[in-house]
């Protein structure tokens, strides 16, 4: 018998193939799965395998997909100063001052997660306050939502700012005081991100990928570029796509169809914001926010504009996706997809909607008729879905209608699971856990259905179901080994399951300190 | 006499007798010199200067530091064999010595801002090599840095004033390309300013360049969407509608008569122009190129269908399936417009293909004037040539011009010329 690269045996293997069959061993050669079986059959390979892994009863799943990650942003944020828990500007200054000790003078210090509404001063810091704690480093502080920011004098000096830009807050002498809103904040954000070198991106992305890999992720849908982000992020992914340890499928967040075609990409979009978020009360709703009368959120596109973009991209044979959270935004994108598909029939387009948090029953039916893929983030419910949490505050009774996974799955629609990192951490097991333990019980799905969101459905959502997403002969040996079987533990404990090994095309790329001998 | 040149617009530079002394000066010395030069007729209080550039809490040290820096500057002058003291100072005050020949670019700039004539404005524009003291920052001199911020805005404001005056003058004189360049300069300062895109769009509409107008519309839309996630203002949307609704009303009669064959039939107008004239007519036409490809029949027609699908896809949506099926044999791209994809395909004959394509062109011409331009006509494939003959012969399409580009008279042109006895004016 010929030599093979790897045999994994003695395991509890959930193949997630069509029959959801199980197995005990997998044989891998040249990156692909060449055989699977039960009981002792693996013995025919054992003497010829270059590497053997005794799984000792551990559970194996197909390597996870995280279908919605802002990867470069996640990476850059890992290199930033986290200000999400500071309670005052003095505390912020202290945190920034500490950061200056660790960075050579002149290098940018970026603070993230700052929430001006939660500090005692209830405002952003001025440049004078930032100069005090970091006179020799450029400093850039972002509010959680990225719409407001502050920079210090050194940063202000290094940027070319049009004097007539709207949103530059000024002091009594008429000079910029370092706080920026609206257009000015967006413009300066663009300038600063543009100045970020690719080596910084590389450093951040590698960090983010290491974390993803340690959570069993072997394929990432990276949503990059455009508003709130920067096109250089997308370019960075394109330029380095062969160098990452796991697969990264780029979604270029632009409305420029020609540009995307020119780069020979076959999909367009991502978080192209049709509306905002529940948190900032600008997700577009049909009824008012429960905690703010006369506010139904906002649509950022007119129907006409959106139709034009969708039709244009659709005609060019691209796979399309956009961000739609509230029922009004969901309605808008459904209209556009219907418009495009009536004009041009196209089979197997797999257009997606990102988030789809508050759909009506009718929306689900329309999405099904259009054969859309829904890219959703179960762990939102973990953080925001319980009584008293964010959904409850903003939506009141409507919180019982968010993320109705069961309804959607039963309608026959495909859901791809994601984290929206760095809104929530990359952690498919937490996503699976929440989909099973939905705060609204009637929307909970079974563990096996939940696993599909992060495996085969993820693969389907990017046209990769023929090579990945399940453990089958001929598919890539992208695998994750867990210390417990999610189908067998108490469903409340799924989130506590640990990743023991992550394998990419047969190579171990992550190994926990556990007892598996890899 | 010592000649001191100080450039503050853009990256700072200081020249003594035409030689840069920047790298011989400390950061603070550069600051002091630029600060005094920008307001060079002023007498400065020494304490005040010391305060600006050094920590004011330590009075003695800051006075000492100022003395030291001034001494170094003086020394540098001496080293360069200059006998004149660059400063006039006493215990309390200090100022630049007006007995040396000092040129400061901002002074010249400031003087010229109010000019009106194009020549001097152009000169003034050239002085602005970048933001005031671009990239220059003194770490622990907040007052100096605030002064820089203030001056930066002031000069940027004045620069934009100059640009606006220049642009208006160019527009008045119909020097549109120059006006466009100035608008680009303004955009590079503030790329989010929608009114600038609108101006560009309007200029291009004015000079009849529909494609460029469209390009700037798209550029504006993209920029606003990607940086601010907003739609453009209503004026810009209207300008867009304006572009889209404009028929290609190019006055084809501009074509110099002597260079034409004008087929005599009353509807379809056939023109022949020479290579060097082609750019004049290219903009608003469906521009096709022939290549010496040998036996690839339908090549030019396939190109034509391609362009039609790009420009007139709304019209294609309403074309009968049967016509689309026929055209599919030439270019499969039109498949997507077919409504009933399951119906059976018969092999299309050449004549069916011609009729269907004619039909499509006719539909378009009902809504818009159409100009088809074929470059390197001598290379056109035979089938495509036959189609042109077919069209001209049938006279079925009214609102159309066909322009062929050829520098020589040849068999292919002869064929067209002979249709219904079109007369040769070549
Ligand atoms: Zn997102």
Tab-separated table of N, CA, C and O in Angstrom, chain A residues 290-291 384-400:
chain	number	residue	atom	x	y	z
A	290	UNK	N	-38.149	51.883	20.342
A	290	UNK	CA	-38.919	51.871	21.584
A	290	UNK	C	-38.403	52.904	22.572
A	290	UNK	O	-39.146	53.404	23.398
A	291	UNK	N	-37.117	53.233	22.481
A	291	UNK	CA	-36.581	54.210	23.427
A	291	UNK	C	-36.347	55.568	22.757
A	291	UNK	O	-35.580	56.384	23.242
A	384	UNK	N	-26.817	40.645	23.109
A	384	UNK	CA	-27.860	41.680	23.109
A	384	UNK	C	-29.277	41.170	23.198
A	384	UNK	O	-30.225	41.941	23.247
A	385	UNK	N	-29.468	39.834	23.212
A	385	UNK	CA	-30.811	39.313	22.974
A	385	UNK	C	-31.684	39.099	24.217
A	385	UNK	O	-32.892	38.953	24.085
A	386	UNK	N	-31.072	39.087	25.415
A	386	UNK	CA	-31.885	38.759	26.583
A	386	UNK	C	-32.720	39.938	27.061
A	386	UNK	O	-32.487	41.076	26.671
A	387	UNK	N	-33.657	39.622	27.919
A	387	UNK	CA	-34.483	40.667	28.515
A	387	UNK	C	-33.560	41.703	29.163
A	387	UNK	O	-32.626	41.357	29.861
A	388	UNK	N	-33.829	42.962	28.893
A	388	UNK	CA	-33.018	44.025	29.487
A	388	UNK	C	-31.798	44.387	28.672
A	388	UNK	O	-31.169	45.418	28.893
A	389	UNK	N	-31.445	43.551	27.696
A	389	UNK	CA	-30.284	43.862	26.846
A	389	UNK	C	-30.653	44.867	25.747
A	389	UNK	O	-31.783	45.334	25.664
A	390	UNK	N	-29.680	45.108	24.910
A	390	UNK	CA	-29.830	46.148	23.885
A	390	UNK	C	-31.081	45.991	23.006
A	390	UNK	O	-31.818	46.953	22.777
A	391	UNK	N	-31.318	44.774	22.513
A	391	UNK	CA	-32.495	44.571	21.652
A	391	UNK	C	-33.770	44.971	22.388
A	391	UNK	O	-34.673	45.570	21.819
A	392	UNK	N	-33.822	44.612	23.643
A	392	UNK	CA	-35.008	44.909	24.441
A	392	UNK	C	-35.189	46.418	24.570
A	392	UNK	O	-36.273	46.962	24.368
A	393	UNK	N	-34.083	47.102	24.894
A	393	UNK	CA	-34.149	48.557	25.066
A	393	UNK	C	-34.617	49.241	23.786
A	393	UNK	O	-35.483	50.100	23.793
A	394	UNK	N	-33.963	48.861	22.683
A	394	UNK	CA	-34.231	49.585	21.436
A	394	UNK	C	-35.536	49.171	20.769
A	394	UNK	O	-36.193	49.961	20.127
A	395	UNK	N	-35.870	47.873	20.920
A	395	UNK	CA	-36.953	47.337	20.097
A	395	UNK	C	-38.188	46.937	20.891
A	395	UNK	O	-39.239	46.675	20.322
A	396	UNK	N	-38.056	46.883	22.196
A	396	UNK	CA	-39.198	46.470	23.010
A	396	UNK	C	-39.651	45.062	22.646
A	396	UNK	O	-38.832	44.155	22.532
A	397	UNK	N	-40.946	44.919	22.420
A	397	UNK	CA	-41.510	43.602	22.098
A	397	UNK	C	-40.875	42.991	20.852
A	397	UNK	O	-40.805	41.788	20.691
A	398	UNK	N	-40.423	43.840	19.971
A	398	UNK	CA	-39.850	43.339	18.716
A	398	UNK	C	-38.576	42.522	18.946
A	398	UNK	O	-38.107	41.844	18.048
A	399	UNK	N	-38.022	42.614	20.154
A	399	UNK	CA	-36.821	41.819	20.417
A	399	UNK	C	-37.135	40.325	20.268
A	399	UNK	O	-36.241	39.523	20.056
A	400	UNK	N	-38.412	39.984	20.391
A	400	UNK	CA	-38.792	38.577	20.256
A	400	UNK	C	-38.824	38.152	18.795
A	400	UNK	O	-39.147	37.026	18.481
